[in-house]
Tab-separated table of C-alpha atoms in Angstrom:
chain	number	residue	atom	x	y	z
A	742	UNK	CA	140.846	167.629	236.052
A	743	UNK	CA	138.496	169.529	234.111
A	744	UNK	CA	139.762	171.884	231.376
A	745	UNK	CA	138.824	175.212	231.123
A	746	UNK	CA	136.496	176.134	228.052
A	747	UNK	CA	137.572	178.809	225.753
A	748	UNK	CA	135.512	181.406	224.208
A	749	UNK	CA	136.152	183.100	221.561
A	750	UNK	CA	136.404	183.212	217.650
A	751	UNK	CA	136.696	179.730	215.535
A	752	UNK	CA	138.445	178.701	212.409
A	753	UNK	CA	135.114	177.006	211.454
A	754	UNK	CA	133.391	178.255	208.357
A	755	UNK	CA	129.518	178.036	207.665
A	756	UNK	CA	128.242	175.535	204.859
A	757	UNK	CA	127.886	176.855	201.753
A	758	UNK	CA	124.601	178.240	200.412
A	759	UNK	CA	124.840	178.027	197.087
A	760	UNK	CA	123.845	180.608	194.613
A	761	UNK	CA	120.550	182.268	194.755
A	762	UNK	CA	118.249	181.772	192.756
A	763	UNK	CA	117.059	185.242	190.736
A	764	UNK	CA	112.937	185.754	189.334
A	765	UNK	CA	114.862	185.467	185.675
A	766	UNK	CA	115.386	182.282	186.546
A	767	UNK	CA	112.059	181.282	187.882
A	768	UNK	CA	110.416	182.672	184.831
A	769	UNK	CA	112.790	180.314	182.410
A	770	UNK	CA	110.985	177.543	184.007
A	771	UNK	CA	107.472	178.599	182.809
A	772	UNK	CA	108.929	179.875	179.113
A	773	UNK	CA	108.145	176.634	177.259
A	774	UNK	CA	104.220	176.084	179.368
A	775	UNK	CA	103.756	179.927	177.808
A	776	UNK	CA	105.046	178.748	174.646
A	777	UNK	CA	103.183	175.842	174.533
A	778	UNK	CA	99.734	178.078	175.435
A	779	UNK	CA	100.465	180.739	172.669
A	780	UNK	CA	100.315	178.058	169.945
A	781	UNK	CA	97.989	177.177	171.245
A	782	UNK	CA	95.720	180.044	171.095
A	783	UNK	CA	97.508	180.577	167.576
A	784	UNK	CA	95.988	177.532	166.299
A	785	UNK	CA	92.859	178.091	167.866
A	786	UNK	CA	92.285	181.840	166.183
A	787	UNK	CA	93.512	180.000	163.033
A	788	UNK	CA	91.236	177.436	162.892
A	789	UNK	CA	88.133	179.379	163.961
A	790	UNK	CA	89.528	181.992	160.863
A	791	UNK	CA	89.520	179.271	158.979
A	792	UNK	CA	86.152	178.078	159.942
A	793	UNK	CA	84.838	181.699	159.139
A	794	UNK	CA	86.236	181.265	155.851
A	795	UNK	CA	84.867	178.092	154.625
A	796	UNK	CA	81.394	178.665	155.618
A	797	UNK	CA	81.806	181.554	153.444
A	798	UNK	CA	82.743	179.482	150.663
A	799	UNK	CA	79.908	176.958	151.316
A	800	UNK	CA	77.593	180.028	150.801
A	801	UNK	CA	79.114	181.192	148.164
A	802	UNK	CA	79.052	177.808	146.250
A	803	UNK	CA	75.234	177.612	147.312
A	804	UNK	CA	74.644	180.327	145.842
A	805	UNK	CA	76.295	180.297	142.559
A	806	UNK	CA	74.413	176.416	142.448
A	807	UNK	CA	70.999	177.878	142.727
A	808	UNK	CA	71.569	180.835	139.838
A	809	UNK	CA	72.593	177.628	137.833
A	810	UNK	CA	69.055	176.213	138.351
A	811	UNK	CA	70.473	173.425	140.687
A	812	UNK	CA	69.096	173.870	144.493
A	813	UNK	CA	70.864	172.361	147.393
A	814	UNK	CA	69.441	172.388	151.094
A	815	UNK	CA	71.667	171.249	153.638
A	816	UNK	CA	69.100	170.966	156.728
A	817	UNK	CA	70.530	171.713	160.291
A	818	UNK	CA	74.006	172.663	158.673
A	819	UNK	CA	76.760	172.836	161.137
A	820	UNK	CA	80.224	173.047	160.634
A	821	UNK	CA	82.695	171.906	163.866
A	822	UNK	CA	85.409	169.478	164.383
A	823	UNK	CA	87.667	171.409	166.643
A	824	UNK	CA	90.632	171.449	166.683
A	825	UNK	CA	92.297	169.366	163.991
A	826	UNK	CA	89.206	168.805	161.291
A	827	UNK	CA	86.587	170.047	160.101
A	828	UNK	CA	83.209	167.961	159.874
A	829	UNK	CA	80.122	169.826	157.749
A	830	UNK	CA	76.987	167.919	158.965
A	831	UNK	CA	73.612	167.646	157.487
A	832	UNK	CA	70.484	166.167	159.223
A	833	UNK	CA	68.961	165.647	155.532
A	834	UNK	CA	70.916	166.732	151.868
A	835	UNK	CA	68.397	167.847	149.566
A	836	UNK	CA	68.939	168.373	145.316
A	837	UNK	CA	66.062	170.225	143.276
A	838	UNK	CA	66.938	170.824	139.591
A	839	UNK	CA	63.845	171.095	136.449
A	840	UNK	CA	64.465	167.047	135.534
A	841	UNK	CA	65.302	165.838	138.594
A	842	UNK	CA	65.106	165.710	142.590
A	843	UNK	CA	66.793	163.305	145.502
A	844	UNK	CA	67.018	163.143	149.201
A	845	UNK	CA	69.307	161.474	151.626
A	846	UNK	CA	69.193	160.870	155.131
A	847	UNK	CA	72.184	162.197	157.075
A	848	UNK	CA	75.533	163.128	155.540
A	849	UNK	CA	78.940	164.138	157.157
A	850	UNK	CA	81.730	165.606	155.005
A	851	UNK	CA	85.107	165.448	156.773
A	852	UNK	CA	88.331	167.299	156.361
A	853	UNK	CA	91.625	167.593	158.382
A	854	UNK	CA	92.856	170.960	158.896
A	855	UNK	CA	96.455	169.857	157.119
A	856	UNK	CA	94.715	168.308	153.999
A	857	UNK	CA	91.428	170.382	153.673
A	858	UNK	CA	91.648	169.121	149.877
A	859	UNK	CA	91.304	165.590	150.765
A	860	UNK	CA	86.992	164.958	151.492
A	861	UNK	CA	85.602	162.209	153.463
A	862	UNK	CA	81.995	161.767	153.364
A	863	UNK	CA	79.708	159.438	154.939
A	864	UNK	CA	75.619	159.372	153.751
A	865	UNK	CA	73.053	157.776	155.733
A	866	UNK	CA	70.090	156.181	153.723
A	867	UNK	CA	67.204	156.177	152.208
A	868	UNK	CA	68.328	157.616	149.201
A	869	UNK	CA	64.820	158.859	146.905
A	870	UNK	CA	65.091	160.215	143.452
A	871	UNK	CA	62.751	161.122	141.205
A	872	UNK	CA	63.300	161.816	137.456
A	873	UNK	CA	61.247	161.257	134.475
A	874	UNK	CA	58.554	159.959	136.153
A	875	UNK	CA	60.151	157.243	137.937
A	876	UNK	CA	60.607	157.176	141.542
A	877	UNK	CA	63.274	155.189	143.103
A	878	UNK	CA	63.979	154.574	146.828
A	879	UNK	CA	67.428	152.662	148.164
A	880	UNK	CA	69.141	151.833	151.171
A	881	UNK	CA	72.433	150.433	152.565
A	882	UNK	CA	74.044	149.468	155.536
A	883	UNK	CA	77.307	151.802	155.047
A	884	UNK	CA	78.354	154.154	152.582
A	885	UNK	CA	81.738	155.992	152.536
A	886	UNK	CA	82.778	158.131	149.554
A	887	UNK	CA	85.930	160.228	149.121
A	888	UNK	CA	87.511	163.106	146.756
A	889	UNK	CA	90.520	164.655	146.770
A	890	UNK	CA	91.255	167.632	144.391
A	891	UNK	CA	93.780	169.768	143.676
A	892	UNK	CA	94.290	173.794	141.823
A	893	UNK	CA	93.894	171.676	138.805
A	894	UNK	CA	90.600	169.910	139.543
A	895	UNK	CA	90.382	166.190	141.393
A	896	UNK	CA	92.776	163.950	141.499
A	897	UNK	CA	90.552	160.681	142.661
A	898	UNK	CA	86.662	159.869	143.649
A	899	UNK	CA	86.046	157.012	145.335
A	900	UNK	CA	82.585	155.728	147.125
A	901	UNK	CA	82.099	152.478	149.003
A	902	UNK	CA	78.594	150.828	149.468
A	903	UNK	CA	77.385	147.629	151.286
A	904	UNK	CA	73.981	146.089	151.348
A	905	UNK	CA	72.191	148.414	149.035
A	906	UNK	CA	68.732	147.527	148.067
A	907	UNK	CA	66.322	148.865	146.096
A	908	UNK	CA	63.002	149.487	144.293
A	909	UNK	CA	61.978	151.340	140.845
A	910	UNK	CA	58.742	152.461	139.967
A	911	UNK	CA	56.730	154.406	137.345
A	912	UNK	CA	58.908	151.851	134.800
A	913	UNK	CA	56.797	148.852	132.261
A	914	UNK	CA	56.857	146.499	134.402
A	915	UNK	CA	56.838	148.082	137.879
A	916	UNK	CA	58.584	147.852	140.450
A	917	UNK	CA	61.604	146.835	139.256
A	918	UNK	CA	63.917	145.712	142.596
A	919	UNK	CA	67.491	145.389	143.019
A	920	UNK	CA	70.320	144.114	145.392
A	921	UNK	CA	73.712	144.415	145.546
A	922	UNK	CA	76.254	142.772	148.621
A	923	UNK	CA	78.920	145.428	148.039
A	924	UNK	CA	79.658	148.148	145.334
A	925	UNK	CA	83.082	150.028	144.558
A	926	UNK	CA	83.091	152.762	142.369
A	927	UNK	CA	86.555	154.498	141.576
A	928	UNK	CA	87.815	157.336	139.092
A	929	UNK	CA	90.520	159.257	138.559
A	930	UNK	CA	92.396	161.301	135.740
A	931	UNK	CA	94.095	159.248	133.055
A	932	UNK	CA	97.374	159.345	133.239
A	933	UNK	CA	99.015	161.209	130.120
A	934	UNK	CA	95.752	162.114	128.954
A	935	UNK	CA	93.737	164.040	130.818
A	936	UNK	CA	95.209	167.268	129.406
A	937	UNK	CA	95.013	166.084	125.739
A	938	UNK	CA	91.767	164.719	125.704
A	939	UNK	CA	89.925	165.215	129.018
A	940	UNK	CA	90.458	160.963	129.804
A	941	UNK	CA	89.272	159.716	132.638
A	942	UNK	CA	90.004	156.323	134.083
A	943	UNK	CA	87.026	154.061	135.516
A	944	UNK	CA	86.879	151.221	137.860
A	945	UNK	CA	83.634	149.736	139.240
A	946	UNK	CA	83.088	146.163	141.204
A	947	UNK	CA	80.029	144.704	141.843
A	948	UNK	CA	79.715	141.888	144.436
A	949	UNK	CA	76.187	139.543	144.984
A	950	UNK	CA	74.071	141.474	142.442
A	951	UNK	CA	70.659	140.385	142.322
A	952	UNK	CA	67.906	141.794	139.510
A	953	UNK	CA	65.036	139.100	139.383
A	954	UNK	CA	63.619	141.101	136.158
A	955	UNK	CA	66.586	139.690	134.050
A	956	UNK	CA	66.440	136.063	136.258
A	957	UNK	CA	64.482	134.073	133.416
A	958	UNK	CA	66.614	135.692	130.409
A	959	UNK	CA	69.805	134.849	132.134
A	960	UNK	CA	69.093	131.516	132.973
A	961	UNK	CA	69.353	131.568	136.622
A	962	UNK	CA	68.481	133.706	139.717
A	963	UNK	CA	72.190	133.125	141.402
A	964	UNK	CA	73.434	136.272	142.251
A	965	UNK	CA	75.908	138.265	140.000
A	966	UNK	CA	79.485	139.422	140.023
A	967	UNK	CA	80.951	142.461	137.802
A	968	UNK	CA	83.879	144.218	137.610
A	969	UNK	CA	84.784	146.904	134.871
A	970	UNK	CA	88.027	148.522	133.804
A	971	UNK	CA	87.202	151.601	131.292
A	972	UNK	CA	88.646	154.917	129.734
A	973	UNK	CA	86.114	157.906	129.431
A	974	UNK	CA	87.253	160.233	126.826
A	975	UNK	CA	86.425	163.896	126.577
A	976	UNK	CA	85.011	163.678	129.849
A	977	UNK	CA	87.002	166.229	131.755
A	978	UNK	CA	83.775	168.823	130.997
A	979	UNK	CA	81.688	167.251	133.334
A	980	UNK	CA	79.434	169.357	135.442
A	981	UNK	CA	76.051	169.229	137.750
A	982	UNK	CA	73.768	169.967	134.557
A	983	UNK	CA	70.994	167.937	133.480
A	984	UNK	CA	71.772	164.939	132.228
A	985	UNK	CA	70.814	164.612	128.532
A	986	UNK	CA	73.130	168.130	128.356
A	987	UNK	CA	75.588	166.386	129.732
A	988	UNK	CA	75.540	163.347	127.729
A	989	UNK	CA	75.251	165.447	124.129
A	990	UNK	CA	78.278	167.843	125.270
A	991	UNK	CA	80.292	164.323	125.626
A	992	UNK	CA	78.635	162.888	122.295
A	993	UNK	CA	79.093	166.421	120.242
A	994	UNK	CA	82.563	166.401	121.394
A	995	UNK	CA	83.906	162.620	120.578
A	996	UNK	CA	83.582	161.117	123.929
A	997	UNK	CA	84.410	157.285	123.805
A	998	UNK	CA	84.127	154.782	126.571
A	999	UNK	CA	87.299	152.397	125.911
A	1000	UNK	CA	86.747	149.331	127.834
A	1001	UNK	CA	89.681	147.471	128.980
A	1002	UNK	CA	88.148	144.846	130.671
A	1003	UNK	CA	84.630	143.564	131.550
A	1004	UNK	CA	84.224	140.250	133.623
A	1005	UNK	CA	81.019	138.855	134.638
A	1006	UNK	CA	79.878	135.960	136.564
A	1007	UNK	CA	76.403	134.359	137.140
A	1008	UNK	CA	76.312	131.067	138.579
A	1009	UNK	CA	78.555	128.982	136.518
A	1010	UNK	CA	77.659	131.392	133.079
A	1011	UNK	CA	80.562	133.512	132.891
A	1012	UNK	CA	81.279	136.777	130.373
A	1013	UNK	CA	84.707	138.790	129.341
A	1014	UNK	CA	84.378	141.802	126.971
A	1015	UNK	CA	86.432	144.616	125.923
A	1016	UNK	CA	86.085	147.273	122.874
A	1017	UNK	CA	84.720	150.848	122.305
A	1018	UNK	CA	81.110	152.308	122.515
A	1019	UNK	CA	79.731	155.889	122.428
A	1020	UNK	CA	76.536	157.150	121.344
A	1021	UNK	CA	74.990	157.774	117.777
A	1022	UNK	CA	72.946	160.762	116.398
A	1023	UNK	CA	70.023	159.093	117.883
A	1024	UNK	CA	71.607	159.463	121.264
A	1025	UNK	CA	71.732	155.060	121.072
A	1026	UNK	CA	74.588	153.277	122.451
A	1027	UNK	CA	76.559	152.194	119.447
A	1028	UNK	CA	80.832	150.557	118.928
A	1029	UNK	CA	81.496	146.839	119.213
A	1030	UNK	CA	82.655	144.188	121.310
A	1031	UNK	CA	85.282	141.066	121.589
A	1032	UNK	CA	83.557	139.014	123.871
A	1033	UNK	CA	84.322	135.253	125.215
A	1034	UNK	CA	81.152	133.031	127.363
A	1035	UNK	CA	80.878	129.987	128.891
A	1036	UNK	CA	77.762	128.909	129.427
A	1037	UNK	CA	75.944	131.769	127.951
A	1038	UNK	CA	75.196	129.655	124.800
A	1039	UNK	CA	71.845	128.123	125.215
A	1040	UNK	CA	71.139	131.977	126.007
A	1041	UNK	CA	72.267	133.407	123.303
A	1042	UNK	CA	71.386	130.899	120.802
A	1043	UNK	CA	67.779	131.110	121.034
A	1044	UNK	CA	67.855	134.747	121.190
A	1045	UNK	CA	69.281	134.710	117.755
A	1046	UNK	CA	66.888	131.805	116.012
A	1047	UNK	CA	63.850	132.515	117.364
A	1048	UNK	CA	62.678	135.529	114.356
A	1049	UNK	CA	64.724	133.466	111.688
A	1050	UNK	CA	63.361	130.132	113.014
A	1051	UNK	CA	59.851	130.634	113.514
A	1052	UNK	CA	59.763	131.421	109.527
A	1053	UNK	CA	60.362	128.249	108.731
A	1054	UNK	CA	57.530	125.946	111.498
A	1055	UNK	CA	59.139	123.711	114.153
A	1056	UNK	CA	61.368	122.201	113.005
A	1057	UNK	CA	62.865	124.862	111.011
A	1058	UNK	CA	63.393	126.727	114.352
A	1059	UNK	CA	64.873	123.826	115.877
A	1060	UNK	CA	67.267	123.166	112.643
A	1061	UNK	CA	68.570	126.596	112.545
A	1062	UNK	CA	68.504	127.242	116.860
A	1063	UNK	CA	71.131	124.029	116.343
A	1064	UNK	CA	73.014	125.704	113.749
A	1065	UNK	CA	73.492	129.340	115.714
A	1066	UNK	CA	74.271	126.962	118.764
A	1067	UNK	CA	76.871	125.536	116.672
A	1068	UNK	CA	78.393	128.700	115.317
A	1069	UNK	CA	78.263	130.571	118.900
A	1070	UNK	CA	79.854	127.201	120.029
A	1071	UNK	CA	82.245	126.011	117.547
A	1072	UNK	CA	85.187	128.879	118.402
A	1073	UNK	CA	86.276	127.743	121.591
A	1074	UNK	CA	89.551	128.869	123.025
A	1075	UNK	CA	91.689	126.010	123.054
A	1076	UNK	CA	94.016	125.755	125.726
A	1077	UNK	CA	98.117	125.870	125.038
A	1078	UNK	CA	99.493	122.692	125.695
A	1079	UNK	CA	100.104	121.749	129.141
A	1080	UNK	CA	97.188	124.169	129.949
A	1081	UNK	CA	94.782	123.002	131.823
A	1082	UNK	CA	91.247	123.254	130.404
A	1083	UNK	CA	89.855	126.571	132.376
A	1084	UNK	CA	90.223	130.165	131.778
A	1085	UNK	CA	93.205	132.009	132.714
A	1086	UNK	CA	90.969	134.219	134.323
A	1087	UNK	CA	88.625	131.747	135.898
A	1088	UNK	CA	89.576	129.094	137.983
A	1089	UNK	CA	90.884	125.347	137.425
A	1090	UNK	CA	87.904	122.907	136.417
A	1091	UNK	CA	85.692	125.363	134.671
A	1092	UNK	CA	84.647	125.037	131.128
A	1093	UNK	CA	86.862	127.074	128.680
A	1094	UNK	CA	85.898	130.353	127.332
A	1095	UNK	CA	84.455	130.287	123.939
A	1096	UNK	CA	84.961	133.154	121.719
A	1097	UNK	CA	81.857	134.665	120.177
A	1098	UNK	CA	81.648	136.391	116.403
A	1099	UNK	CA	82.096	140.567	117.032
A	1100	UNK	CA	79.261	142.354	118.732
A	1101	UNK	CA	78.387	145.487	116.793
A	1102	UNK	CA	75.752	147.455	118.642
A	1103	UNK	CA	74.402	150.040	115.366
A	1104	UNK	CA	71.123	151.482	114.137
A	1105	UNK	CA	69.791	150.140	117.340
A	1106	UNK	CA	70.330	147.001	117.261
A	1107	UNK	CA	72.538	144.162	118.383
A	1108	UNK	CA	73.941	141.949	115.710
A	1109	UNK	CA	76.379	138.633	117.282
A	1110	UNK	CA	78.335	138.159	113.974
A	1111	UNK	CA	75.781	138.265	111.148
A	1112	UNK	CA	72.413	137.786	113.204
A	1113	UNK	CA	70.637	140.299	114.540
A	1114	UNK	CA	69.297	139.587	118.347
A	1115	UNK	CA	65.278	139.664	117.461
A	1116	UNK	CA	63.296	141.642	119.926
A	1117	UNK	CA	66.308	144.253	121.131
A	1118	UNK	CA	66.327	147.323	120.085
A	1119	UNK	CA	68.360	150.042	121.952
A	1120	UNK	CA	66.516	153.205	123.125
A	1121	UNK	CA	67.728	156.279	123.362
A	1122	UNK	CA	69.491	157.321	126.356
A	1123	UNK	CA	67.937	160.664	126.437
């Protein structure tokens, strides 16, 4: 039996709709995309002010460099690197000054936006200078420099070669060519003593060095290694003026070049040296030296007999090139005991370092203990 249906109101209630969902609401959802566009139209206006501003600095430093005599071209100059550096590019740098004149090939100076202090440059080769009538032209496969100063002036200069090769002329003889497998050059303020006397620390390494003009006084044509440690003095003055005013503002005021350590190697002849030099009233490299060879002797030796020698005939030169040998020889190093036989620089096997009589470089010459080298005299720098 069917049962009747009944119409009518239910206790059933409708599902919940939750609640609704307001426009204050919807706009909370775009807040941080808004946020996120204003920065970054901030930065954007900042960095294009900033732009603004250091082209007007570039200008400005242009400007004051050519009412100093010293004319830069920058050609093609553009300034970009948008939006977290800034890159200055050059198609060709360009220096003009009364004694001297260069060009490079392409150059790129980088800075980020957070450390506009900090410089990175790049240069593309060839590199031609021409000063005092000698022209030179080099090359390289990469070169990298950087500076970073501060309020007070810089704080480190660095620059980073490979492959450079190169070619002198206008000199007696010409050309005079040169190679080099990889360069370092480093500087930076001494620590302690910049303020006090304007010192300035040095570093330079020298990897595969080739100069074939010096091949047949050296003994050898095997490539060269150097590396230098030194302490400029009174060298905090430093500028972009011609050299020779330069060099007598550092020789009028004391400058010294303290040299901590030189190493060289060529082939198996092998040099140390450390002591002071600076330049005389003649403008001549003068101080002295402590230096140690090995294998350097039958170099030095007949350097130092041959005016004293030829005096007495043949065999007056050979009598007294065997005596200097001995003398140049005769102060070896010895090693401690349980040493082995090498130099605590060099490496195990090699002959020991002998230790030569003082090198005084004065009056323009070179005197190894109480000889003069015949034939050397030191020119003035400028």
């Amino acid at each position: 039996m069917n049962r009747p249906t009944t119409v009518g109101p239910t206790n059933e209630t409708p599902p919940s709709q939750g609640p609704s969902r307001g426009p204050g609401l919807r706009l909370g959802l775009f807040a941080p995309f808004a946020l996120l566009l204003l920065l970054a139209l901030a930065w954007s206006a900042g960095w294009f002010w900033l732009r603004g501003k250091a082209e007007g600095e570039i200008e400005a430093w242009f400007a004051r460099e050519a009412q100093a005599g010293r004319q830069w071209t920058c050609a093609d100059r553009s300034l970009t690197g948008f939006p977290f550096r800034f890159e200055l590019r050059c198609t060709q740098l360009a220096f003009d000054r009364s004694d001297v004149r260069f060009t490079t090939g392409p150059v790129v100076a980088v800075a980020q936006v957070y450390q506009p202090r900090h410089v990175i440059l790049e240069a593309t080769g060839p590199f031609r200078v021409q000063q005092d009538g000698l022209d030179g032209t080099v090359t390289w496969g990469q070169l990298e420099a950087s500076l970073h100063v501060t309020g007070d002036g810089f704080q480190r200069a660095s620059l980073v070669t490979d492959g450079l090769k190169g070619t002198v002329t206008g000199a007696d003889p010409s050309p005079i060519d040169f190679t080099v497998g990889h360069l370092e050059l480093h500087a930076r303020p001494t620590p302690g003593r910049f303020a006090t006397d304007g010192a300035v620390d040095l570093s330079a390494r020298v990897l595969r060095a080739g100069l074939p003009l010096l091949d047949p006084v050296l003994g050898g044509p095997e490539p060269a290694d150097i590396a230098l440690d030194a302490t400029a003095t009174r060298a905090a003055g430093f500028r972009t003026r011609p050299l020779a005013q330069e060099l007598e503002r550092w020789r009028e005021a004391g400058g010294t070049v303290e040299i901590a350590s030189l190493a060289a190697e060529k082939g198996s002849r092998r040099l140390r040296a450390q002591g002071v030099l600076a330049l005389d009233d003649q403008h001549r490299p003068t101080g002295q030296l402590d230096v140690r060879t090995a294998g350097l002797e039958q170099v030095i030796a007949p350097l130092i007999s041959e005016q004293l020698g030829a005096r007495l005939g043949g065999d007056g030169a050979a009598l007294i090139g065997n005596i200097v040998g001995q003398f140049l020889g005769g102060r070896r190093k010895e090693p401690a005991p349980g040493q082995d036989a090498h130099d605590p620089q060099g490496r195990p096997g090699e002959p020991p370092m002998k230790v030569l009589p003082t090198v005084r470089l004065t009056g323009g010459r070179v005197v190894v203990g109480p000889f003069a080298v015949p034939n050397v005299r030191l020119q003035p720098l400028y």
